[in-house]
Coordinates of C-alpha atoms and ligand atoms in Angstrom, one line a residue:
M1162 CA -152.6 143.4 -40.4
A1163 CA -155.7 145.2 -41.7
I1164 CA -157.8 147.7 -39.8
F1165 CA -161.5 148.0 -40.3
L1166 CA -163.6 150.8 -39.1
N1167 CA -166.4 153.1 -40.1
Q1168 CA -164.6 155.2 -42.6
L1169 CA -166.9 158.2 -42.1
G1170 CA -166.0 158.4 -38.5
F1171 CA -168.1 158.5 -35.3
V1172 CA -170.5 160.5 -33.3
P1173 CA -169.7 161.5 -29.7
G1174 CA -171.7 159.4 -27.3
E1175 CA -172.0 156.4 -29.6
L1176 CA -170.2 153.1 -29.8
K1177 CA -166.7 153.4 -31.4
L1178 CA -165.0 150.2 -32.5
A1179 CA -162.3 149.1 -34.9
H1180 CA -161.5 145.6 -35.9
A1181 CA -158.1 144.1 -36.9
T1182 CA -157.1 140.8 -38.3
E1183 CA -154.3 139.0 -36.4
G1184 CA -151.2 140.9 -35.3
E1185 CA -150.6 143.5 -32.7
E1186 CA -152.1 143.4 -29.2
S1187 CA -152.2 147.1 -28.6
F1188 CA -153.3 150.3 -30.5
E1189 CA -152.9 154.0 -30.1
I1190 CA -155.1 156.9 -31.2
R1191 CA -153.4 160.1 -32.1
N1192 CA -155.0 163.5 -32.5
A1193 CA -154.4 165.9 -35.4
W1194 CA -151.2 167.1 -33.9
G1195 CA -149.8 163.6 -33.6
K1196 CA -150.2 163.3 -29.9
A1197 CA -151.2 159.9 -28.5
I1198 CA -154.4 160.5 -26.6
I1199 CA -155.6 156.9 -26.1
T1200 CA -153.5 153.8 -25.8
G1201 CA -155.4 150.6 -25.5
R1202 CA -155.4 146.8 -26.0
F1203 CA -157.3 144.8 -28.4
S1204 CA -159.8 142.2 -27.1
M1205 CA -158.7 138.6 -27.3
P1206 CA -158.6 137.7 -31.0
R1207 CA -161.3 135.2 -32.0
Y1208 CA -162.1 133.2 -35.1
D1209 CA -164.9 134.7 -37.1
E1210 CA -166.7 132.0 -39.1
A1211 CA -168.4 134.3 -41.6
S1212 CA -165.1 135.9 -42.8
G1213 CA -162.7 133.0 -42.0
C1214 CA -160.5 135.5 -40.2
T1215 CA -159.2 135.8 -36.7
V1216 CA -160.4 139.2 -35.5
A1217 CA -159.7 141.4 -32.5
T1218 CA -161.7 144.4 -31.4
A1219 CA -160.5 147.8 -30.3
D1220 CA -163.0 149.8 -28.3
F1221 CA -162.5 153.5 -28.0
T1222 CA -166.0 154.6 -27.2
S1223 CA -164.6 156.9 -24.6
L1224 CA -163.2 159.2 -27.3
E1225 CA -165.7 162.1 -27.2
Q1226 CA -163.7 165.1 -28.2
E1227 CA -164.5 166.4 -31.7
G1228 CA -161.6 166.1 -34.1
Q1229 CA -159.5 164.3 -36.6
Y1230 CA -157.7 161.2 -35.5
T1231 CA -155.4 158.4 -36.5
F1232 CA -155.8 154.8 -35.3
I1233 CA -152.4 153.2 -35.2
S1234 CA -151.4 149.6 -34.5
G1235 CA -148.0 148.2 -35.5
E1236 CA -147.3 149.2 -39.1
S1237 CA -151.0 149.9 -39.9
S1238 CA -153.1 153.0 -39.5
A1239 CA -156.5 154.4 -40.4
S1240 CA -157.7 157.9 -40.0
F1241 CA -161.2 159.0 -38.9
R1242 CA -163.2 161.9 -37.5
V1243 CA -165.4 162.4 -34.5
A1244 CA -168.1 165.0 -34.8
P1245 CA -171.7 165.4 -33.9
N1246 CA -173.2 165.7 -37.5
I1247 CA -170.8 163.4 -39.2
Y1248 CA -173.4 161.4 -40.9
N1249 CA -175.5 164.3 -42.3
A1250 CA -173.9 164.1 -45.7
V1251 CA -174.2 160.3 -46.2
G1252 CA -177.8 160.4 -44.9
D1253 CA -178.7 163.2 -47.3
A1254 CA -177.0 161.3 -50.2
L1255 CA -178.8 158.1 -49.3
Y1256 CA -182.2 159.7 -49.9
K1257 CA -181.1 162.0 -52.7
S1258 CA -180.1 158.9 -54.6
F1259 CA -183.8 158.2 -55.2
Y1260 CA -183.8 161.2 -57.5
Y1261 CA -181.2 159.6 -59.7
F1262 CA -183.4 156.5 -59.9
R1263 CA -186.3 158.5 -61.4
C1264 CA -187.9 157.2 -64.6
G1265 CA -189.9 159.2 -67.0
C1266 CA -188.4 162.7 -66.5
D1267 CA -185.3 164.6 -67.5
L1268 CA -182.7 164.5 -64.8
L1269 CA -181.6 168.1 -64.9
P1270 CA -178.0 169.3 -64.7
E1271 CA -179.0 171.7 -61.9
F1272 CA -179.9 168.7 -59.7
A1273 CA -178.1 165.7 -61.2
G1274 CA -174.8 167.4 -62.3
A1275 CA -172.8 165.1 -64.5
Y1276 CA -175.4 162.4 -64.1
A1277 CA -178.1 164.4 -66.0
H1278 CA -179.9 162.6 -68.8
K1279 CA -183.0 162.7 -70.9
A1280 CA -186.4 161.3 -69.9
C1281 CA -186.8 157.6 -70.4
H1282 CA -189.7 155.0 -70.6
T1283 CA -192.4 157.6 -71.4
E1284 CA -194.3 155.4 -73.9
P1285 CA -197.4 153.5 -72.6
A1286 CA -197.0 149.9 -71.5
V1287 CA -199.0 147.1 -73.0
V1288 CA -200.7 144.5 -70.8
F1289 CA -199.1 141.1 -71.4
G1290 CA -200.9 139.2 -74.1
M1291 CA -203.4 142.0 -74.8
D1292 CA -203.7 145.1 -76.8
T1293 CA -204.5 147.3 -73.8
K1294 CA -202.1 150.2 -73.4
V1295 CA -201.7 152.0 -70.1
D1296 CA -199.7 155.0 -69.1
V1297 CA -197.5 154.0 -66.2
S1298 CA -194.7 156.5 -66.7
G1299 CA -192.8 157.8 -63.7
G1300 CA -191.6 156.2 -60.5
W1301 CA -188.1 154.9 -59.8
H1302 CA -186.0 152.3 -61.6
D1303 CA -185.7 149.3 -59.4
A1304 CA -182.0 148.9 -59.3
G1305 CA -179.2 148.5 -61.8
D1306 CA -181.8 147.5 -64.3
Y1307 CA -184.7 149.8 -65.6
G1308 CA -187.6 147.7 -64.5
R1309 CA -190.2 149.1 -62.1
Y1310 CA -191.8 146.6 -59.7
P1311 CA -194.5 147.7 -57.2
A1312 CA -193.7 145.3 -54.4
P1313 CA -190.1 146.4 -53.8
G1314 CA -191.1 149.9 -54.7
V1315 CA -193.6 149.9 -51.9
K1316 CA -190.9 148.7 -49.4
A1317 CA -188.7 151.6 -50.5
V1318 CA -191.5 154.2 -50.1
A1319 CA -192.7 152.8 -46.8
D1320 CA -189.2 153.0 -45.4
L1321 CA -188.9 156.7 -46.5
L1322 CA -192.3 157.6 -45.1
Y1323 CA -191.5 155.9 -41.8
A1324 CA -188.1 157.5 -41.6
Y1325 CA -189.7 160.9 -42.1
E1326 CA -192.5 160.2 -39.6
M1327 CA -190.2 158.8 -36.9
N1328 CA -187.6 161.6 -37.2
P1329 CA -188.7 164.6 -39.3
L1330 CA -185.7 166.6 -38.1
A1331 CA -183.3 164.3 -40.0
F1332 CA -184.9 165.6 -43.2
S1333 CA -184.6 169.3 -42.6
R1334 CA -181.9 170.0 -45.2
P1335 CA -182.9 170.3 -48.8
V1336 CA -180.9 167.9 -51.0
G1337 CA -181.4 169.4 -54.5
I1338 CA -184.4 167.9 -56.3
P1339 CA -187.0 169.6 -58.6
D1340 CA -190.3 170.8 -57.0
S1341 CA -188.4 171.3 -53.8
S1342 CA -190.4 173.6 -51.6
S1343 CA -190.1 175.0 -48.1
R1344 CA -193.6 173.8 -47.4
I1345 CA -192.8 170.1 -47.7
P1346 CA -189.6 168.2 -46.9
D1347 CA -187.7 166.9 -50.0
V1348 CA -188.0 163.3 -48.8
L1349 CA -191.7 163.5 -49.1
T1350 CA -191.5 165.2 -52.5
E1351 CA -189.3 162.4 -53.7
A1352 CA -191.4 159.6 -52.2
R1353 CA -194.4 161.1 -53.9
Y1354 CA -192.7 160.5 -57.3
E1355 CA -193.0 156.8 -56.7
L1356 CA -196.4 157.0 -55.2
E1357 CA -197.7 158.7 -58.3
Y1358 CA -196.4 155.7 -60.3
L1359 CA -198.0 153.2 -58.0
L1360 CA -201.3 155.0 -58.4
K1361 CA -201.0 154.5 -62.2
M1362 CA -200.2 150.8 -61.6
Q1363 CA -203.6 150.4 -60.0
T1364 CA -206.4 149.1 -62.2
A1365 CA -210.0 150.4 -62.1
E1366 CA -210.9 147.4 -60.0
G1367 CA -208.4 148.4 -57.3
S1368 CA -205.9 145.6 -58.0
V1369 CA -202.3 146.4 -58.9
Y1370 CA -200.1 145.2 -61.8
H1371 CA -197.2 143.0 -60.8
K1372 CA -194.5 144.9 -62.8
S1373 CA -193.7 147.1 -65.7
T1374 CA -190.6 146.0 -67.6
P1375 CA -189.6 145.1 -71.2
M1376 CA -189.5 141.4 -72.0
R1377 CA -185.7 141.3 -71.7
F1378 CA -183.0 143.1 -69.6
C1379 CA -181.2 145.6 -71.9
G1380 CA -177.5 146.1 -72.2
M1381 CA -175.4 148.5 -70.2
I1382 CA -177.0 151.6 -71.9
M1383 CA -178.6 154.8 -70.6
P1384 CA -182.3 154.5 -69.7
E1385 CA -183.5 156.8 -72.5
E1386 CA -181.8 154.4 -75.0
E1387 CA -183.9 151.5 -73.9
K1388 CA -186.7 151.6 -76.4
E1389 CA -188.2 148.2 -76.0
Q1390 CA -192.0 147.9 -75.4
M1391 CA -192.9 148.1 -71.7
V1392 CA -195.0 145.2 -70.6
L1393 CA -197.4 145.0 -67.7
I1394 CA -197.7 141.7 -65.9
P1395 CA -201.2 141.1 -64.6
P1396 CA -202.2 142.1 -61.0
D1397 CA -201.5 139.9 -58.0
T1398 CA -202.7 140.1 -54.4
V1399 CA -199.2 140.8 -53.0
A1400 CA -198.8 144.0 -55.0
T1401 CA -202.4 145.0 -54.3
A1402 CA -202.0 144.6 -50.5
D1403 CA -198.6 146.4 -50.6
V1404 CA -200.2 149.3 -52.3
A1405 CA -203.2 149.3 -50.0
A1406 CA -200.8 149.6 -47.0
V1407 CA -198.5 152.2 -48.4
M1408 CA -201.4 154.4 -49.6
A1409 CA -203.0 154.2 -46.2
I1410 CA -199.7 155.4 -44.7
A1411 CA -199.2 158.1 -47.3
C1412 CA -202.7 159.4 -46.7
R1413 CA -201.7 160.2 -43.1
V1414 CA -198.2 161.5 -43.8
Y1415 CA -199.2 163.9 -46.6
E1416 CA -202.4 165.1 -44.9
P1417 CA -200.7 168.2 -43.3
F1418 CA -199.0 169.1 -46.6
D1419 CA -201.4 168.4 -49.4
S1420 CA -204.9 167.3 -48.6
A1421 CA -205.9 166.7 -52.2
F1422 CA -203.0 164.2 -52.7
S1423 CA -203.7 162.7 -49.3
D1424 CA -207.2 162.1 -50.4
R1425 CA -206.1 160.4 -53.6
C1426 CA -204.0 158.1 -51.5
K1427 CA -206.9 157.3 -49.3
Q1428 CA -209.2 156.4 -52.3
A1429 CA -206.4 154.2 -53.6
A1430 CA -206.0 152.5 -50.3
F1431 CA -209.7 151.8 -50.0
A1432 CA -210.0 150.6 -53.6
A1433 CA -207.1 148.1 -53.1
Y1434 CA -208.3 146.9 -49.7
D1435 CA -211.9 146.4 -51.0
Y1436 CA -210.5 144.5 -53.9
L1437 CA -208.6 142.2 -51.5
S1438 CA -211.7 141.7 -49.3
A1439 CA -213.6 140.6 -52.4
H1440 CA -210.7 138.3 -53.5
P1441 CA -209.7 136.3 -50.4
E1442 CA -207.8 133.7 -52.5
A1443 CA -204.1 134.6 -53.0
V1444 CA -202.9 135.4 -56.5
L1445 CA -199.2 135.1 -56.1
P1446 CA -196.5 136.5 -58.4
G1447 CA -194.0 133.9 -59.6
R1448 CA -192.5 132.9 -62.8
N1449 CA -192.0 135.1 -65.8
P1450 CA -194.0 134.3 -68.9
E1451 CA -192.2 132.5 -71.7
G1452 CA -189.6 134.8 -73.3
M1453 CA -189.3 137.3 -70.4
N1454 CA -186.2 137.4 -68.2
T1455 CA -186.6 140.5 -66.0
G1456 CA -186.9 140.4 -62.2
T1457 CA -189.5 138.0 -60.9
Y1458 CA -190.1 139.2 -57.3
G1459 CA -192.0 136.1 -56.5
D1460 CA -193.7 135.5 -53.2
S1461 CA -195.1 132.4 -51.6
C1462 CA -197.7 134.0 -49.4
D1463 CA -199.8 137.1 -49.2
K1464 CA -200.8 136.9 -45.6
D1465 CA -198.1 139.3 -44.4
E1466 CA -199.0 141.9 -47.0
R1467 CA -202.7 141.5 -46.2
A1468 CA -202.0 141.8 -42.5
W1469 CA -199.9 145.0 -43.1
A1470 CA -202.7 146.5 -45.3
A1471 CA -205.3 145.8 -42.6
A1472 CA -203.1 147.3 -39.9
A1473 CA -202.4 150.4 -42.0
M1474 CA -206.1 150.7 -42.6
Y1475 CA -206.8 150.4 -38.9
R1476 CA -204.3 153.2 -38.2
L1477 CA -206.0 155.3 -40.8
T1478 CA -209.6 154.8 -39.8
N1479 CA -209.4 153.6 -36.2
E1480 CA -212.0 151.0 -37.1
T1481 CA -211.4 147.9 -35.0
K1482 CA -212.6 145.6 -37.8
Y1483 CA -209.3 146.3 -39.6
L1484 CA -207.3 145.5 -36.5
D1485 CA -209.2 142.2 -36.1
E1486 CA -208.5 141.4 -39.8
S1487 CA -204.8 142.2 -39.4
E1488 CA -204.6 139.9 -36.3
R1489 CA -206.4 137.1 -38.2
Y1490 CA -204.0 137.4 -41.3
F1491 CA -201.0 137.5 -39.0
A1492 CA -202.1 134.4 -37.2
E1493 CA -202.5 132.6 -40.6
L1494 CA -199.1 133.8 -41.6
E1495 CA -197.5 132.3 -38.4
E1496 CA -199.4 129.1 -39.0
M1497 CA -198.0 128.9 -42.5
R1498 CA -194.5 129.7 -41.4
A1499 CA -194.7 127.0 -38.7
S1500 CA -196.3 124.3 -40.7
N1501 CA -194.5 124.4 -44.1
N1502 CA -191.4 125.3 -45.9
V1503 CA -192.3 128.9 -46.6
G1504 CA -188.9 129.8 -45.1
N1505 CA -187.0 129.8 -41.9
S1506 CA -184.3 132.4 -42.4
K1507 CA -184.3 135.7 -40.6
W1508 CA -185.7 137.7 -43.5
M1509 CA -188.4 135.2 -44.0
D1510 CA -189.3 135.5 -40.4
T1511 CA -192.6 136.9 -39.4
M1512 CA -190.9 140.2 -38.4
A1513 CA -189.1 140.6 -41.7
L1514 CA -188.9 144.0 -43.5
G1515 CA -188.1 142.6 -46.9
W1516 CA -189.7 142.9 -50.3
S1517 CA -191.4 139.5 -50.0
S1518 CA -191.6 138.9 -46.3
M1519 CA -193.2 142.0 -44.7
G1520 CA -194.5 141.0 -41.3
G1521 CA -192.3 143.5 -39.6
Y1522 CA -194.4 146.3 -41.2
V1523 CA -197.4 144.9 -39.5
M1524 CA -195.6 145.3 -36.2
M1525 CA -194.6 148.8 -37.1
S1526 CA -198.2 149.8 -37.9
V1527 CA -199.6 148.2 -34.7
V1528 CA -196.9 149.2 -32.2
F1529 CA -195.6 152.5 -33.5
N1530 CA -199.1 154.1 -33.6
S1531 CA -199.6 157.0 -31.2
G1532 CA -203.2 156.0 -30.8
A1533 CA -202.4 152.3 -30.0
D1534 CA -204.0 150.6 -27.1
S1535 CA -201.1 149.0 -25.3
M1536 CA -203.5 146.6 -23.5
N1537 CA -204.7 145.1 -26.7
P1538 CA -203.5 141.5 -27.0
F1539 CA -202.4 141.9 -30.7
Y1540 CA -200.4 145.0 -29.7
Q1541 CA -198.7 143.0 -26.9
K1542 CA -198.0 140.1 -29.3
M1543 CA -196.4 142.4 -31.9
R1544 CA -194.4 144.2 -29.2
A1545 CA -193.1 140.8 -27.9
R1546 CA -192.3 139.6 -31.4
L1547 CA -190.2 142.8 -32.0
I1548 CA -188.2 142.3 -28.8
A1549 CA -187.7 138.7 -29.6
A1550 CA -186.4 139.6 -33.1
A1551 CA -184.1 142.2 -31.7
D1552 CA -182.8 139.8 -29.1
D1553 CA -182.1 137.3 -31.9
F1554 CA -180.1 139.9 -33.8
L1555 CA -178.2 140.9 -30.7
A1556 CA -177.2 137.3 -30.0
I1557 CA -176.1 136.8 -33.6
S1558 CA -174.1 140.1 -33.5
K1559 CA -172.3 138.9 -30.3
R1560 CA -171.3 135.7 -32.1
S1561 CA -169.9 137.7 -35.0
A1562 CA -166.4 139.1 -34.4
F1563 CA -167.4 142.2 -36.4
G1564 CA -170.6 142.6 -34.4
V1565 CA -172.8 142.2 -37.4
S1566 CA -176.3 140.6 -37.2
L1567 CA -175.7 138.1 -40.0
S1568 CA -175.0 134.4 -39.4
P1569 CA -172.5 132.8 -41.8
S1570 CA -175.5 131.5 -43.9
D1571 CA -177.1 134.9 -44.1
Y1572 CA -174.7 136.3 -46.8
V1573 CA -177.3 136.1 -49.6
W1574 CA -178.1 138.4 -52.5
G1575 CA -178.6 141.9 -51.1
S1576 CA -177.2 141.0 -47.7
N1577 CA -176.7 144.7 -46.9
M1578 CA -180.5 145.1 -47.0
N1579 CA -180.8 142.7 -44.1
V1580 CA -178.0 144.4 -42.2
M1581 CA -179.9 147.7 -42.4
N1582 CA -183.3 146.1 -41.8
N1583 CA -181.9 144.5 -38.7
A1584 CA -180.5 147.9 -37.6
V1585 CA -184.1 149.2 -37.9
V1586 CA -185.5 146.4 -35.7
L1587 CA -182.8 147.0 -33.1
M1588 CA -183.5 150.7 -33.0
L1589 CA -187.2 150.1 -32.7
A1590 CA -186.5 147.8 -29.7
Y1591 CA -184.3 150.6 -28.3
K1592 CA -187.1 153.1 -28.7
L1593 CA -189.5 150.9 -26.8
T1594 CA -187.2 149.8 -24.0
G1595 CA -184.5 152.3 -23.8
A1596 CA -182.0 149.5 -23.4
Q1597 CA -178.6 150.8 -24.6
Q1598 CA -177.4 147.4 -25.9
Y1599 CA -180.0 147.6 -28.8
R1600 CA -178.8 151.0 -29.8
D1601 CA -175.1 149.9 -29.7
A1602 CA -175.9 146.9 -31.8
A1603 CA -177.8 149.1 -34.3
V1604 CA -174.9 151.5 -34.5
Q1605 CA -172.5 148.6 -35.2
Q1606 CA -174.7 147.5 -38.2
W1607 CA -174.2 151.0 -39.5
N1608 CA -170.5 150.9 -38.9
Y1609 CA -170.4 147.6 -40.8
L1610 CA -172.1 149.2 -43.8
L1611 CA -169.6 152.0 -43.8
G1612 CA -166.4 150.0 -43.7
D1613 CA -166.1 148.0 -40.5
N1614 CA -166.6 144.7 -42.3
P1615 CA -164.3 141.9 -43.7
T1616 CA -164.0 143.3 -47.2
G1617 CA -163.1 146.8 -45.9
Y1618 CA -165.4 148.5 -48.5
C1619 CA -167.6 151.4 -47.5
Y1620 CA -170.7 150.1 -49.3
V1621 CA -172.3 153.5 -50.0
T1622 CA -171.1 154.9 -53.3
G1623 CA -169.2 158.2 -53.1
F1624 CA -168.2 157.7 -49.5
G1625 CA -165.3 156.3 -47.5
S1626 CA -161.7 155.7 -48.1
K1627 CA -162.2 152.4 -49.9
Q1628 CA -165.1 153.1 -52.2
V1629 CA -167.3 151.0 -54.4
M1630 CA -166.5 152.3 -57.9
H1631 CA -168.1 149.8 -60.2
P1632 CA -171.7 148.9 -59.1
H1633 CA -174.0 147.0 -61.4
H1634 CA -175.9 150.1 -62.3
R1635 CA -176.6 150.8 -65.9
P1636 CA -176.4 154.6 -65.8
S1637 CA -173.1 154.5 -63.8
E1638 CA -171.6 152.2 -66.4
A1639 CA -173.0 154.0 -69.5
D1640 CA -172.7 157.7 -68.6
G1641 CA -169.0 158.1 -69.2
V1642 CA -168.5 159.6 -65.7
E1643 CA -165.8 157.8 -63.8
A1644 CA -167.4 158.0 -60.4
P1645 CA -170.7 156.1 -59.9
V1646 CA -173.9 157.9 -59.0
P1647 CA -173.4 158.8 -55.3
G1648 CA -175.3 157.6 -52.3
M1649 CA -176.3 154.1 -53.5
V1650 CA -176.0 151.0 -51.2
S1651 CA -174.3 148.1 -52.9
G1652 CA -176.0 144.7 -52.3
G1653 CA -172.9 143.4 -50.6
P1654 CA -171.4 139.9 -50.0
N1655 CA -173.4 137.0 -51.5
A1656 CA -172.0 133.5 -51.0
G1657 CA -174.5 132.2 -53.5
L1658 CA -172.1 133.2 -56.4
H1659 CA -175.0 133.8 -58.8
D1660 CA -173.0 135.5 -61.5
A1661 CA -170.0 134.6 -63.6
V1662 CA -167.6 137.1 -62.0
A1663 CA -168.5 136.1 -58.5
K1664 CA -168.2 132.4 -59.5
E1665 CA -164.7 133.1 -60.8
K1666 CA -163.4 135.4 -58.1
C1667 CA -165.1 134.3 -54.9
I1668 CA -164.8 130.5 -55.2
G1669 CA -163.4 129.2 -51.9
L1670 CA -163.9 132.5 -50.1
A1671 CA -165.7 132.8 -46.8
P1672 CA -169.3 134.1 -47.1
A1673 CA -168.7 137.6 -45.8
C1674 CA -165.9 138.0 -48.3
C1675 CA -167.9 137.1 -51.4
F1676 CA -168.0 140.5 -52.9
V1677 CA -166.5 141.9 -56.2
D1678 CA -166.4 145.5 -57.0
E1679 CA -166.9 144.9 -60.8
T1680 CA -169.9 146.0 -62.9
P1681 CA -170.9 142.5 -64.2
S1682 CA -171.2 141.1 -60.6
Y1683 CA -174.9 141.8 -60.3
S1684 CA -175.2 139.2 -57.5
T1685 CA -172.8 141.0 -55.2
N1686 CA -172.5 144.6 -56.4
E1687 CA -175.9 145.7 -57.8
V1688 CA -177.7 148.6 -56.2
A1689 CA -181.4 148.8 -55.5
I1690 CA -183.9 151.3 -54.1
Y1691 CA -185.0 148.9 -51.4
W1692 CA -181.4 148.4 -50.2
N1693 CA -181.1 152.2 -49.9
S1694 CA -184.3 152.8 -48.1
P1695 CA -183.6 150.8 -45.0
A1696 CA -180.3 152.6 -44.7
V1697 CA -182.2 155.9 -44.8
L1698 CA -184.6 154.6 -42.1
A1699 CA -181.8 153.2 -39.9
W1700 CA -179.9 156.5 -40.2
A1701 CA -183.0 158.6 -39.3
L1702 CA -183.8 156.4 -36.3
M1703 CA -180.2 156.5 -35.0
F1704 CA -178.9 160.0 -35.6
Ligands
G3I2617 O1 -183.9 133.0 -48.8 C1 -183.0 132.0 -49.3 C2 -182.3 131.2 -48.3 O2 -183.3 130.5 -47.5 C3 -181.3 130.3 -48.9 O3 -180.6 129.6 -47.9 C4 -180.3 131.1 -49.8 C5 -179.4 130.2 -50.5 O4 -178.9 130.8 -51.7 O5 -181.0 131.8 -50.7 C6 -182.0 132.7 -50.2 O6 -182.7 133.3 -51.2 C7 -182.0 134.3 -52.0 C8 -182.9 135.5 -52.0 O7 -182.5 136.4 -53.0 C9 -182.8 136.2 -50.7 O8 -183.6 137.4 -50.7 C10 -182.0 133.6 -53.4 O9 -181.0 132.6 -53.4 C11 -181.6 134.7 -54.4 O10 -181.6 134.2 -55.7 C12 -182.5 135.9 -54.3 O11 -182.0 136.9 -55.1 C13 -182.9 137.9 -55.6 C14 -182.5 138.2 -57.0 O12 -183.3 139.3 -57.5 C15 -182.7 137.0 -58.0 O13 -184.1 136.7 -58.0 C16 -182.7 139.1 -54.7 O14 -183.2 138.9 -53.4 C17 -183.4 140.3 -55.3 O15 -183.1 141.5 -54.6 C18 -183.0 140.5 -56.8 O16 -183.7 141.5 -57.3 C19 -183.3 142.0 -58.6 C20 -184.5 141.9 -59.5 O17 -184.9 140.6 -59.7 C21 -184.2 142.7 -60.8 N1 -183.7 144.0 -60.5 C22 -182.5 144.0 -59.8 C23 -182.8 143.4 -58.4 C24 -181.5 143.5 -57.5 O18 -180.5 142.6 -57.9
9MR2618 O1 -178.9 143.6 -65.0 C1 -179.7 142.6 -64.5 C2 -179.8 142.7 -63.0 O2 -180.6 143.9 -62.7 C3 -180.5 141.5 -62.4 O3 -180.4 141.6 -61.0 C4 -179.8 140.3 -62.8 C5 -180.4 139.0 -62.3 O4 -181.7 138.9 -62.7 O5 -179.7 140.2 -64.2 C6 -179.0 141.3 -64.8 O6 -179.0 141.1 -66.2 C7 -178.2 140.1 -66.7 C8 -179.0 139.0 -67.3 O7 -179.7 138.3 -66.2 C9 -178.2 138.0 -68.0 N1 -177.4 138.7 -69.0 C10 -176.5 139.7 -68.5 C11 -177.3 140.8 -67.7 C12 -176.4 141.8 -67.1 O8 -175.5 142.3 -67.8
ZN2619 ZN1 -186.9 154.8 -67.1

């Protein structure tokens, strides 16, 4: 029998579960002195389609006393802690990890320890097919590769800014980054590093380049060893709307700390938004030009990004014309979703918080706005959509024996991003309604990420009793340090088997088990800034 639980432990007052695959009917929890303090029975075992296992649940939510414990059932056991601040370290690591993703500056031993390295990608990039050179140094590497792509970068920054805004106290501990100051929380200093890059990616017309990467993915080398020419792929309206939105948010968030920077963000937001207004036709990102193989980050629709930009501009300016525009774009988005095959999966839903489907951010701008008029019909619609999405995740979680909000068909590339995005949606529903079931379900998504899942891995590097040791992350592979860079979220199970290792090792496995902790398995075990960011936001909302 195997026991699965959150390997970091639990917080008093929150849901506490463990899951076991077939076997015993009863369990015992012993304290640090070996005394049994809880004896209980598992729920009726049930078949879990996503994992192909028969699974039973142990509920020991009543355990409130701080301490170190052992969960025992038959021959199996697992140890865990209960303590109020038990997730501080993982939360801090989750946002500190953005520092390790920095491009264009030395990572200093003082802050990066054994992961220190020299500055990378400092040479200007050339616009594809032209002679024009542009300085776009800075920002974060996207993932296990060294590309930098505005759309997913914007998702990552937005999550961090929302996390700070919705729970500033979660960010009261400095995490060890340069330019740290008592005047501004580290999370905002770090987010600014990416915002400065996004500002450089904006053209004089206000539009935003699609991406900055070389023509080809490099080998598993350190970033400063990648010397290929950086190429800029021409602007599209998705990246431009993303940047308009995030700059409008940044203008507000940085205002109390640095009015000059806040003002630059405002100018950028207006420039991007005005560009969009003058260019109503979508220019969508899609295929790579001939000879290029780096990430595509395609999109089939820019209505969600435009609706988000408009909603963010409304929140910034209080001018109702922006709210009206957001409402109109959102209605067009819904129409497109309903009438064609733009997508029907959860993360393609109009409430998604993904890198291509971003309707959920429209809802966040409209509903989680202290100045919002709750009688406004668009507000009411967004609020209703949020509750409907949360109810959907709740229902899916109830069908899963692990309590996770993924259906068997939802184990796609980066499935852990969706688990964390869903936790965010559930927590927002909890904030609005106070209904405990949303909070419990959100906490269970978090427990899943940290070990209460069918593979038994804690998916955050550097944490847990069964750790991810070989993420697809070039620095972690090339730096000669055994342990990977800490605090990174692995993409997680992907039944698509999109790489050779997954094809070989996961053939025939149930979707939730399609995960390989080996460096070459980029389709199950890569890391990415926009998989980390929703974990930061979920953590900040929950704890
Ligand atoms: O949404 C569909 C779903 O409807 C369908 O049923 C299912 C069947 O396979 O696929 C789902 O789409 C998947 C999509 O991810 C979900 O977001 C695609 O198959 C899958 O190919 C796609 O993978 C993307 C991958 O790039 C390949 O393009 C990942 O989302 C995306 O995170 C990843 O991003 C890469 C960058 O390109 C390069 N840098 C690293 C980064 C992370 O791996
Ligand atoms: O390292 C790349 C990773 O970031 C991408 O997500 C992945 C899919 O686009 O591709 C990886 O690069 C591989 C390339 O596509 C094919 N040759 C092997 C590369 C990894 O070692
Ligand atoms: Zn770099």
